[in-house]
mmCIF file of C-alpha atoms and ligand atoms in Angstrom:
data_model
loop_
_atom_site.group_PDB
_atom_site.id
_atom_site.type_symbol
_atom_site.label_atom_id
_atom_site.label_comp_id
_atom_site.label_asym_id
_atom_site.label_seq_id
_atom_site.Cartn_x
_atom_site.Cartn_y
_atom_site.Cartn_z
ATOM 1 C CA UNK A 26 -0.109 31.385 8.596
ATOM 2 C CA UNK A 27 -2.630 29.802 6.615
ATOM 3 C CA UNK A 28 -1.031 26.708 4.530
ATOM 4 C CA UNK A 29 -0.365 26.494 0.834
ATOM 5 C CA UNK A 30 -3.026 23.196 -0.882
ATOM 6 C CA UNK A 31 -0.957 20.541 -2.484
ATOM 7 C CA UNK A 32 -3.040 19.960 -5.236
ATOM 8 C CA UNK A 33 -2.968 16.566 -6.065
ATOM 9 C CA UNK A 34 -5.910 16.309 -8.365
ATOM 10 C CA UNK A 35 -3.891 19.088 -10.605
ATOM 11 C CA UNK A 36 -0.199 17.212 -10.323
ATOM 12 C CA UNK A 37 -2.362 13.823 -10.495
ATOM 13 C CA UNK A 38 -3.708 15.068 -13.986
ATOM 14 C CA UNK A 39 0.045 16.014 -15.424
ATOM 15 C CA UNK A 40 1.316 12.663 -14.164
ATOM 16 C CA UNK A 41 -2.023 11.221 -16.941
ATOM 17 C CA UNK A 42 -0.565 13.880 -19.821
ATOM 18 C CA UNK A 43 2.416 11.789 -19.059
ATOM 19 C CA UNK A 44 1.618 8.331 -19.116
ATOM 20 C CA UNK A 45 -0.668 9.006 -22.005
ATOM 21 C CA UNK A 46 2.174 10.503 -24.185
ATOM 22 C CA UNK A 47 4.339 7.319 -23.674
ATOM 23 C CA UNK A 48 1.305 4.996 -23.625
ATOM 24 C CA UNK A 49 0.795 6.293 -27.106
ATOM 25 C CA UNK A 50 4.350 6.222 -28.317
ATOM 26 C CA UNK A 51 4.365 2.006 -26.571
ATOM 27 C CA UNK A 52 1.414 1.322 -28.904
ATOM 28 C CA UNK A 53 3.346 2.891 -31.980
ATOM 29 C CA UNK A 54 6.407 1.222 -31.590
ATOM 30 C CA UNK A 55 4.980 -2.279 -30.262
ATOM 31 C CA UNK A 56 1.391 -2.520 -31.979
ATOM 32 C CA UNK A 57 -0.529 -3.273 -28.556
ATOM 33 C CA UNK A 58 -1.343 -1.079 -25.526
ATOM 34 C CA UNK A 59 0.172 -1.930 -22.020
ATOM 35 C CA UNK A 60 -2.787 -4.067 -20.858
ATOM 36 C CA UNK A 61 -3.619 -4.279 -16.602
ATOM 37 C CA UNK A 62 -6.385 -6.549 -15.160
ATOM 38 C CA UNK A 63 -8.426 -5.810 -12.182
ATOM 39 C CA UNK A 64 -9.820 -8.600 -10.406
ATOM 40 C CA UNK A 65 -13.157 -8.167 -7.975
ATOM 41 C CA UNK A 66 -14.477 -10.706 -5.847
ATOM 42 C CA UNK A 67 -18.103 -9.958 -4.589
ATOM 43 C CA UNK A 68 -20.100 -6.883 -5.494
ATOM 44 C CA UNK A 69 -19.736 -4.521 -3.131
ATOM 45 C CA UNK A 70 -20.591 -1.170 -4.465
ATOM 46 C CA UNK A 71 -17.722 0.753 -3.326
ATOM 47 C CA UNK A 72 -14.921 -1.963 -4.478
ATOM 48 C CA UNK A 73 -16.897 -1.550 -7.830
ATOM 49 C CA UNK A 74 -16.592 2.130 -8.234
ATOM 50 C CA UNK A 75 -13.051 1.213 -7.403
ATOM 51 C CA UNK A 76 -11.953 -0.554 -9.826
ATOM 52 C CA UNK A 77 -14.635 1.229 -12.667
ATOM 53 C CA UNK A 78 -11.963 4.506 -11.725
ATOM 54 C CA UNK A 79 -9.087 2.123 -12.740
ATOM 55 C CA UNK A 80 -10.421 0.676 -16.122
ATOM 56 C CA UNK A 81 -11.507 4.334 -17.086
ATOM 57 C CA UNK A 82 -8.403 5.863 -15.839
ATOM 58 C CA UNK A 83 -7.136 3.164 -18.377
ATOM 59 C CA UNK A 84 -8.975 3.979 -21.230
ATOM 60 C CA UNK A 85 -8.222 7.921 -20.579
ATOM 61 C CA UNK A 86 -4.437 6.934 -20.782
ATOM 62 C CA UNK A 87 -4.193 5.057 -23.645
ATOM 63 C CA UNK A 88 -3.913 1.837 -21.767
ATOM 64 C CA UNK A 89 -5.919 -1.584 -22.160
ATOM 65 C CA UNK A 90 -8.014 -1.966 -18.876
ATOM 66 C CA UNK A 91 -9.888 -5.001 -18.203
ATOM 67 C CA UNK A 92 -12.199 -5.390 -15.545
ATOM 68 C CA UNK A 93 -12.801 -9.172 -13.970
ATOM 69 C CA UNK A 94 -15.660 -9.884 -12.026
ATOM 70 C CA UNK A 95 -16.519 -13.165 -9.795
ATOM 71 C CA UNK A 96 -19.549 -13.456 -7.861
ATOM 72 C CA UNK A 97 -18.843 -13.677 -3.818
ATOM 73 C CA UNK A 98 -18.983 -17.199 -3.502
ATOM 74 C CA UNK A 99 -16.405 -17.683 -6.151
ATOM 75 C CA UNK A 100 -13.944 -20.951 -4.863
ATOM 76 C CA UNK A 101 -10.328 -20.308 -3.823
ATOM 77 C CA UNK A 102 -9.778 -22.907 -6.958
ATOM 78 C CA UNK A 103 -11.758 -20.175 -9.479
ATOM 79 C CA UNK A 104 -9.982 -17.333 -8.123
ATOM 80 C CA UNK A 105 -6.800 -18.619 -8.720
ATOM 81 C CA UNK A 106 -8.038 -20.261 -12.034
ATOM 82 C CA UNK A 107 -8.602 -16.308 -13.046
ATOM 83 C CA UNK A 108 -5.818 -14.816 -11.784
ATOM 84 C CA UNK A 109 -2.921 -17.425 -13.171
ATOM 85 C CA UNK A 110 -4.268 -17.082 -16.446
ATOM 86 C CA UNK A 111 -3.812 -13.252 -16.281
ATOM 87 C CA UNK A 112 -0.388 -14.366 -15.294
ATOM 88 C CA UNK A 113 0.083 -16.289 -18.025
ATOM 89 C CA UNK A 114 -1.750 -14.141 -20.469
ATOM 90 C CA UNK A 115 1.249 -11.848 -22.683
ATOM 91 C CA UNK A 116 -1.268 -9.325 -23.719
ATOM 92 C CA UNK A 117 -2.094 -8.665 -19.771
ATOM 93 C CA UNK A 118 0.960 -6.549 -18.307
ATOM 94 C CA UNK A 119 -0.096 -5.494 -14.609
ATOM 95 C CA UNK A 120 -2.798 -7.807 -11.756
ATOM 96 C CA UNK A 121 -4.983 -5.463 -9.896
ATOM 97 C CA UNK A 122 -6.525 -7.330 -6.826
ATOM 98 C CA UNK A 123 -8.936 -5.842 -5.324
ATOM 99 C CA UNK A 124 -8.921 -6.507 -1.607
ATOM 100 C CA UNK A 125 -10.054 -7.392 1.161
ATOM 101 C CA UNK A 126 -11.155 -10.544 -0.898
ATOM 102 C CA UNK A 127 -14.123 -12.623 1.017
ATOM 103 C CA UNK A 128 -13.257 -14.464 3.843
ATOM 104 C CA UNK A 129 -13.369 -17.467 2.702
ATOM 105 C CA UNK A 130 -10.225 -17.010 0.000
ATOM 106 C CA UNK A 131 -6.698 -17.124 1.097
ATOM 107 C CA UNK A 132 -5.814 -14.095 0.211
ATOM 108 C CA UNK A 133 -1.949 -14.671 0.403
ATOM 109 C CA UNK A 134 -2.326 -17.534 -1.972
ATOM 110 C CA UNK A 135 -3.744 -15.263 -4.085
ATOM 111 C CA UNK A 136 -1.647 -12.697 -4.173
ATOM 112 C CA UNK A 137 1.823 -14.793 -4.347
ATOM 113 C CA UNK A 138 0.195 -16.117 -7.768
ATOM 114 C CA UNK A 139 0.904 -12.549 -9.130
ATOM 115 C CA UNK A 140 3.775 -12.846 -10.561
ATOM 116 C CA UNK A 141 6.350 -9.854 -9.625
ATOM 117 C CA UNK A 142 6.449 -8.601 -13.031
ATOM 118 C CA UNK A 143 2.850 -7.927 -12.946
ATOM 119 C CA UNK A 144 2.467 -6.958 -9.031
ATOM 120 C CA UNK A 145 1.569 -3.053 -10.052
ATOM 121 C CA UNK A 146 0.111 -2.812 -6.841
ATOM 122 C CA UNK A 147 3.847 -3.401 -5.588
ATOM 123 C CA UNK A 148 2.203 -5.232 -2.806
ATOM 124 C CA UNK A 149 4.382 -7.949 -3.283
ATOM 125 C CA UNK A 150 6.991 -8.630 -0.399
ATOM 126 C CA UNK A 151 10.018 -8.653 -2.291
ATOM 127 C CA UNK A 152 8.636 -5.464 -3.854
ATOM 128 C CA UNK A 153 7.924 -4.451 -0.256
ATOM 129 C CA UNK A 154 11.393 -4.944 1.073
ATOM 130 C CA UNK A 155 13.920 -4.061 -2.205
ATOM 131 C CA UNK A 156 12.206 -0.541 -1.032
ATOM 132 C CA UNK A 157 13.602 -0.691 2.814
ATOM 133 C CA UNK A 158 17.222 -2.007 1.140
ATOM 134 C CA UNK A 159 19.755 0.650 0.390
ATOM 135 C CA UNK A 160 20.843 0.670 -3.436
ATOM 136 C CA UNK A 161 18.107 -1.860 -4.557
ATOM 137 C CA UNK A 162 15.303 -1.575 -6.770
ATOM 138 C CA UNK A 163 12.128 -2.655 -6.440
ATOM 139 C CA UNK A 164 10.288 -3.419 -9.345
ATOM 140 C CA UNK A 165 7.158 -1.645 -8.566
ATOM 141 C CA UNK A 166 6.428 0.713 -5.911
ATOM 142 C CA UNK A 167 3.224 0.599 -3.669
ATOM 143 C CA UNK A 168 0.742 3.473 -5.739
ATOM 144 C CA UNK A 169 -0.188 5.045 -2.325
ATOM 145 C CA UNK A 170 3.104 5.563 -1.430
ATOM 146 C CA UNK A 171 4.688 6.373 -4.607
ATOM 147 C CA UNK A 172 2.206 8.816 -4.436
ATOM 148 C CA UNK A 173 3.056 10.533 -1.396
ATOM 149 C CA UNK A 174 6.790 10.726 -2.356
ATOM 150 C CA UNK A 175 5.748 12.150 -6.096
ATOM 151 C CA UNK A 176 3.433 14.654 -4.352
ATOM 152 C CA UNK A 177 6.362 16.241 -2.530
ATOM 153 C CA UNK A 178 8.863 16.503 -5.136
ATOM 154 C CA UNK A 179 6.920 17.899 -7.588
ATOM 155 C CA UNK A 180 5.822 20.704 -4.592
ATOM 156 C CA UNK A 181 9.619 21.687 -4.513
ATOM 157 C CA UNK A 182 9.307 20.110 -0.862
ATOM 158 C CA UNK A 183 13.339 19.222 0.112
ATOM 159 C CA UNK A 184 13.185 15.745 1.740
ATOM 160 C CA UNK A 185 16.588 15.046 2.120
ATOM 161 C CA UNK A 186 17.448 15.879 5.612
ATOM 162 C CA UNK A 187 13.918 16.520 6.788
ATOM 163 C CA UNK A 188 12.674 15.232 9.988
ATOM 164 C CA UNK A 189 9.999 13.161 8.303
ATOM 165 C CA UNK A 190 7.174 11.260 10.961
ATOM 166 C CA UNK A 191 4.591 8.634 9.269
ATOM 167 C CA UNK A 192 1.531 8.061 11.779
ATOM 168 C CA UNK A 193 0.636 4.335 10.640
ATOM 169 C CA UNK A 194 2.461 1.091 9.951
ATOM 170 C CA UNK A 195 0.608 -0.830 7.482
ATOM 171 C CA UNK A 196 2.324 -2.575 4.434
ATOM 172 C CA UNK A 197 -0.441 -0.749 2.180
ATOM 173 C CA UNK A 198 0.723 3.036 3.491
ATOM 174 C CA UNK A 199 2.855 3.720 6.471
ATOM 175 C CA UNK A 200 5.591 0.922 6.221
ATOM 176 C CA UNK A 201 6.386 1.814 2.422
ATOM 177 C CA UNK A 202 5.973 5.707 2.950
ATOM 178 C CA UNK A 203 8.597 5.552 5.332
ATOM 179 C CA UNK A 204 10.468 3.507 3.581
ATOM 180 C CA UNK A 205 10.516 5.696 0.612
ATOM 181 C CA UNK A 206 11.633 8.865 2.669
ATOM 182 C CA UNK A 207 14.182 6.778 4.950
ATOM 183 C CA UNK A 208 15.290 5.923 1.119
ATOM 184 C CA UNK A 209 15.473 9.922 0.013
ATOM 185 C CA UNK A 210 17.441 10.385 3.012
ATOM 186 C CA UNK A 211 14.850 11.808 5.382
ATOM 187 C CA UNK A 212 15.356 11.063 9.196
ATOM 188 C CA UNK A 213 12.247 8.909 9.689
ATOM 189 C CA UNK A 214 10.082 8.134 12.201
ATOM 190 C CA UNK A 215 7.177 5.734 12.416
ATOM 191 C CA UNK A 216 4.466 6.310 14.572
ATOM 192 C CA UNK A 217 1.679 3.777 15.612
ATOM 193 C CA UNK A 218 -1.498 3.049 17.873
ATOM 194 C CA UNK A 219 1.095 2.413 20.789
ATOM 195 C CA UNK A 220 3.089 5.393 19.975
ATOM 196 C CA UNK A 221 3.441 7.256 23.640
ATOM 197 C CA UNK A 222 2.745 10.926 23.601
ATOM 198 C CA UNK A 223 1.828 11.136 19.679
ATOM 199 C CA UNK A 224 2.084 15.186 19.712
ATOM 200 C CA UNK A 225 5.316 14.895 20.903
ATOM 201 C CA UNK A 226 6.578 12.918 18.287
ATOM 202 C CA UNK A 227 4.539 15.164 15.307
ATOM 203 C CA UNK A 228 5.916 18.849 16.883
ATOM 204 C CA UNK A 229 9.268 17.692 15.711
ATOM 205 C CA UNK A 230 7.997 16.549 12.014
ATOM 206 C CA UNK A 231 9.197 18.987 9.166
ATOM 207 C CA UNK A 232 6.999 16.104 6.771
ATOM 208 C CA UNK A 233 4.106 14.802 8.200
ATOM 209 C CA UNK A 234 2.494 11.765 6.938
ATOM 210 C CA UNK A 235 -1.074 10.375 8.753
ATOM 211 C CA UNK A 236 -2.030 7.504 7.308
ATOM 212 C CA UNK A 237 -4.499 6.330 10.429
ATOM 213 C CA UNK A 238 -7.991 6.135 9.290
ATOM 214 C CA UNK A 239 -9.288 8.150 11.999
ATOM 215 C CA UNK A 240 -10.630 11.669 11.380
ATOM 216 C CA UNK A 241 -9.313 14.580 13.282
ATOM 217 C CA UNK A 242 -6.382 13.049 15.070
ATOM 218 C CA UNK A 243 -3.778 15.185 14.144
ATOM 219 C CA UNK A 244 -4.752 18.657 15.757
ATOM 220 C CA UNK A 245 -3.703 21.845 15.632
ATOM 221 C CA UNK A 246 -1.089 21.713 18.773
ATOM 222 C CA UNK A 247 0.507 18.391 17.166
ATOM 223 C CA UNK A 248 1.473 20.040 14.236
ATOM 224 C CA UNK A 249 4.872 22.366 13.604
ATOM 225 C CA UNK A 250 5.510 25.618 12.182
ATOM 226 C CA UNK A 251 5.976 25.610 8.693
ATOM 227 C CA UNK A 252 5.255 21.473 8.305
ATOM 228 C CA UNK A 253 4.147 20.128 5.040
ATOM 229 C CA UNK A 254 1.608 17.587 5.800
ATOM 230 C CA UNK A 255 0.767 14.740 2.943
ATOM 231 C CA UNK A 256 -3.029 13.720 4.659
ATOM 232 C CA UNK A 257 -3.151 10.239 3.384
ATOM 233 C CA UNK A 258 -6.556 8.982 5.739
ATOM 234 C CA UNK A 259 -10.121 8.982 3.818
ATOM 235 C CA UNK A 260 -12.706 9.162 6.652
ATOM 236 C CA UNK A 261 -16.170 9.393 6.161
ATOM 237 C CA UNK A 262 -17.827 11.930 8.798
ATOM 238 C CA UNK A 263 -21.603 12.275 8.959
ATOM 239 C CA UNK A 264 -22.798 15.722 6.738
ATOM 240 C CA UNK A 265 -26.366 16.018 7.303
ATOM 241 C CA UNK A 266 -26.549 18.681 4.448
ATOM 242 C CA UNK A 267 -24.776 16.422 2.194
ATOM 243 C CA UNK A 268 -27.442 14.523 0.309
ATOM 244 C CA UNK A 269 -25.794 10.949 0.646
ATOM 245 C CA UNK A 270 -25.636 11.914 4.606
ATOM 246 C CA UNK A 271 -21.693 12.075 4.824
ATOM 247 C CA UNK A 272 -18.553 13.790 3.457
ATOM 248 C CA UNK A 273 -14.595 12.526 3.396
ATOM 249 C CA UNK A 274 -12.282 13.915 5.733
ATOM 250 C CA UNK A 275 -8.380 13.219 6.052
ATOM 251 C CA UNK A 276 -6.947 12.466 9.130
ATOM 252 C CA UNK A 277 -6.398 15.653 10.334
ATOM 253 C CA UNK A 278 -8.399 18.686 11.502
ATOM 254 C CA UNK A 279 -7.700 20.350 8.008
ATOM 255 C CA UNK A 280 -8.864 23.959 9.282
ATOM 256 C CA UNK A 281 -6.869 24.044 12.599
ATOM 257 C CA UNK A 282 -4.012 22.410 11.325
ATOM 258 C CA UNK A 283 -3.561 24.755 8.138
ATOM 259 C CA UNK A 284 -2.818 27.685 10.775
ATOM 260 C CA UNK A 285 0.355 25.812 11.232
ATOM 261 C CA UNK A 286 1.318 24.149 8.146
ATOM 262 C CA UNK A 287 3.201 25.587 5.430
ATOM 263 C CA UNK A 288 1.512 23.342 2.756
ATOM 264 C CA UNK A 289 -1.039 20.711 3.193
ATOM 265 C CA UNK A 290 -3.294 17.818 0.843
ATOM 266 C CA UNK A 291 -6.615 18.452 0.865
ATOM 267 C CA UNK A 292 -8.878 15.347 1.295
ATOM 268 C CA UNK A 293 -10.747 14.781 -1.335
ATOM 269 C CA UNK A 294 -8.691 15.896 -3.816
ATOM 270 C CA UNK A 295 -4.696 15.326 -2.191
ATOM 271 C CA UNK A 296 -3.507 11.636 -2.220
ATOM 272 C CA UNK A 297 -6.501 10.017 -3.811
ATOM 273 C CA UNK A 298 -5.880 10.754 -7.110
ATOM 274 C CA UNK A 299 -2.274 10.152 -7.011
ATOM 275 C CA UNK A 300 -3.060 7.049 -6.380
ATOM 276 C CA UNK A 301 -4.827 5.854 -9.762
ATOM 277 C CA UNK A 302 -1.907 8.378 -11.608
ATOM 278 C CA UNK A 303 0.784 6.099 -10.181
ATOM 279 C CA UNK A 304 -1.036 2.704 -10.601
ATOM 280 C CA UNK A 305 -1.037 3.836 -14.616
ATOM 281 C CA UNK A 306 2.643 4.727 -14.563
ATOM 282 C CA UNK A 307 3.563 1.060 -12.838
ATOM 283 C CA UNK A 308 1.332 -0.173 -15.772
ATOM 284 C CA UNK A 309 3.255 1.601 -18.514
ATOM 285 C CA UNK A 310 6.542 0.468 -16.339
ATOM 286 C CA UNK A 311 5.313 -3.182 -16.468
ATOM 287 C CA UNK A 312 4.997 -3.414 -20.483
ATOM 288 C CA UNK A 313 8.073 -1.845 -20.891
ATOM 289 C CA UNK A 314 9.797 -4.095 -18.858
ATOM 290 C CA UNK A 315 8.037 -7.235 -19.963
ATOM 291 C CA UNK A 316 9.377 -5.930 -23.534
ATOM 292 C CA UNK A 317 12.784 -6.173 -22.153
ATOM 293 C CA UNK A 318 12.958 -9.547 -21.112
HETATM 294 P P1 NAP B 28 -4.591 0.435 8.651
HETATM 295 O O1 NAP B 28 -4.048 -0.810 8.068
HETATM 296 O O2 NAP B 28 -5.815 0.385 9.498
HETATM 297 O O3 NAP B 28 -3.408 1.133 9.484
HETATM 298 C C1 NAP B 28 -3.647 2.222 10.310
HETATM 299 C C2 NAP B 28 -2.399 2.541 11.075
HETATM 300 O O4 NAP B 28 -2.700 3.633 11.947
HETATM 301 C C3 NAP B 28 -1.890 1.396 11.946
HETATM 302 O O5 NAP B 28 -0.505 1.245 11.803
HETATM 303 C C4 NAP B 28 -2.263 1.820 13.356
HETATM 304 O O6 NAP B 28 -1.356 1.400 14.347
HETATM 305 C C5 NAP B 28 -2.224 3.334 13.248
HETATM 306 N N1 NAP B 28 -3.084 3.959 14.254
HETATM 307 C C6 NAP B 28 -4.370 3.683 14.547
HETATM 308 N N2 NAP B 28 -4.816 4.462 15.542
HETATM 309 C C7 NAP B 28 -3.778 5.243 15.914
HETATM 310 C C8 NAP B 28 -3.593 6.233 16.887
HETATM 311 N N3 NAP B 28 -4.597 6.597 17.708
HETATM 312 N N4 NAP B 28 -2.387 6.833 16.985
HETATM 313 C C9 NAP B 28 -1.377 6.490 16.163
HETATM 314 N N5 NAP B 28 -1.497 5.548 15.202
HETATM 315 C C10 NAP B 28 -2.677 4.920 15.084
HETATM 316 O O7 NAP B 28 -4.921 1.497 7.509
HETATM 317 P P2 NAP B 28 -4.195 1.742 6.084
HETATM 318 O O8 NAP B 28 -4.657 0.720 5.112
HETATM 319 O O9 NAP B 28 -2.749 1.939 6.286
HETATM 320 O O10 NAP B 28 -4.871 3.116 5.685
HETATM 321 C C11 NAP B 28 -4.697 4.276 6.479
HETATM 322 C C12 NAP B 28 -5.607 5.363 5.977
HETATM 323 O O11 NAP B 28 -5.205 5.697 4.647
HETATM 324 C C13 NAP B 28 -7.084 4.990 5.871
HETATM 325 O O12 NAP B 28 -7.880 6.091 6.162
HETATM 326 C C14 NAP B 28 -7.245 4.603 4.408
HETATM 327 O O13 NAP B 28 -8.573 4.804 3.952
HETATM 328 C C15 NAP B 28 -6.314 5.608 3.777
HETATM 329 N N6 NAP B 28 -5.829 5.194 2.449
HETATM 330 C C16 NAP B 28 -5.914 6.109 1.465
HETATM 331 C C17 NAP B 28 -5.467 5.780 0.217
HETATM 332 C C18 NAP B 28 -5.571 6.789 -0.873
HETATM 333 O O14 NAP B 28 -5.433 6.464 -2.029
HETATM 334 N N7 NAP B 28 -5.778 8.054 -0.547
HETATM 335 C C19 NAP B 28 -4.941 4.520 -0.053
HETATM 336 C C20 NAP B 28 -4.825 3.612 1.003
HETATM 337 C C21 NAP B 28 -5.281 3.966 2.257
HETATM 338 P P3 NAP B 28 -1.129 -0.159 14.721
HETATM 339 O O15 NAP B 28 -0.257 -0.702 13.637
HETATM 340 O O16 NAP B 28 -0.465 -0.106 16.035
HETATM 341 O O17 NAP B 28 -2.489 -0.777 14.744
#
């Protein structure tokens, strides 16, 4: 068997024709665009390109993106300054923080100043935990995870019953992945660094989720017939013929693996895209809701 790609550049780029279309009819009916801030602390080049993606993804979808810089030795009093006045500000729907902030900001603090009608990120922990609670409704829903859950309905892939497994914990991924699935009725299990016999645990997955950070974990043997796999690691593994010395790998061994698996995501090219599509829909969701009161 050689697995079917879950294209999530391709279902990424119909979840923009979406968000544009209804960005577009917003601004007709309300005179304004739906407006989300990104904040950056520090220069680092990669948290840059970051949240560069996220303004133009923005600007592609008919959205207002605004991109907030302070230099990395910005005060915990002039991040906060920065981010309550986005809070405050009507014209600013959705706060993007980009994290890890430096060390020397309370990150927490910072975050809890979002208010939850703005936390687009859904990082929030009553955002968090409405997700886990049967019949609630979180305001926004992590983009990552969102992500994973949008990438296997629109694949036709039938959660409901499905013995789902999510390798990772975090609150950014694994907690709220498995979360979601527990919540479209999937029989979940989580799987972590102290997980005994890992294999054992992902031959039994119908739905597999990684979400480690560490390339080529999930092998060939760990995987079952006719899985669908949703590869949300990004890895970089050295690539001597690639010019900038590495390329990104998932967290699984994508060409062993895809013997097994009836559909996979590639990495690049899977979840990472996804991610930015769903970060524009919880900014269209944001101004809509802000309308309503
Ligand atoms: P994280 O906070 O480091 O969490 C990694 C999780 O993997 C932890 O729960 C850890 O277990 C578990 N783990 C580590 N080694 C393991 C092992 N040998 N066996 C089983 N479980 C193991 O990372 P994260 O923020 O959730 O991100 C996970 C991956 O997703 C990363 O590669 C990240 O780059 C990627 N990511 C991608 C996107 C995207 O848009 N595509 C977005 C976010 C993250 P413990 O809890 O026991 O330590």
């Amino acid at each position: 068997m050689s697995a079917n790609i879950i294209d999530g550049k391709a279902i990424a780029k119909d979840i923009h024709t979406e968000v544009r279309a209804e960005a577009e009819q917003f601004e007709k009916d309300n005179g304004y665009k739906p407006g989300l801030a990104t904040v950056l602390v520090g220069e680092d080049p990669a948290s840059q390109s970051y949240v560069k993606a996220k303004v133009k993804a923005c600007e592609e979808d008919g959205l207002m993106g605004i991109k907030h810089v302070l230099p990395e030795s910005a005060s915990q009093e002039e991040v906060m300054a920065l981010v309550t006045s986005l809070a405050e500000d009507p014209s600013i729907h959705g706060i993007l923080v980009k994290l890890p902030l430096p060390g020397h900001i309370d990150e927490k603090t910072v975050l809890d100043a979002v208010p939850l009608s703005k936390d687009v990120d859904g990082f929030h922990p009553a955002n968090l935990g409405r997700i886990g609670i049967k019949g609630e409704e979180a305001d926004f829903v992590a983009c990552t995870p969102a992500g994973v859950i949008e990438l296997l309905k629109r694949s036709d892939v039938q959660i409901e019953g499905a013995n789902a497994v999510v390798i990772g914990r975090s609150k950014i991924v694994g907690l709220p992945v498995a979360l979601l699935l527990l919540n479209e009725n999937a029989t979940v299990t989580i799987c972590h660094s102290r997980t005994k016999d890992l294999g054992a645990v992902t031959r039994e997955a119908d739905i597999l989720v990684p979400a480690i950070g560490k390339a080529n974990l999930v092998t060939e043997d760990m995987v079952k017939e006719g899985a669908v796999i949703i590869d949300v690691g990004v890895n970089r593994v050295d690539d001597a013929t690639r010019k900038r010395g590495y390329r990104l790998a998932g967290d699984c061994d994508f060409e062993g693996v895809s013997k097994r698996a009836r559909a996979i995501t590639p990495v690049p090219g899977g979840v990472g895209p996804m991610t930015i599509a769903m970060l524009m829909k919880n900014t269209l969701r944001a101004a809509k809701r802000q309308l309503e009161g």
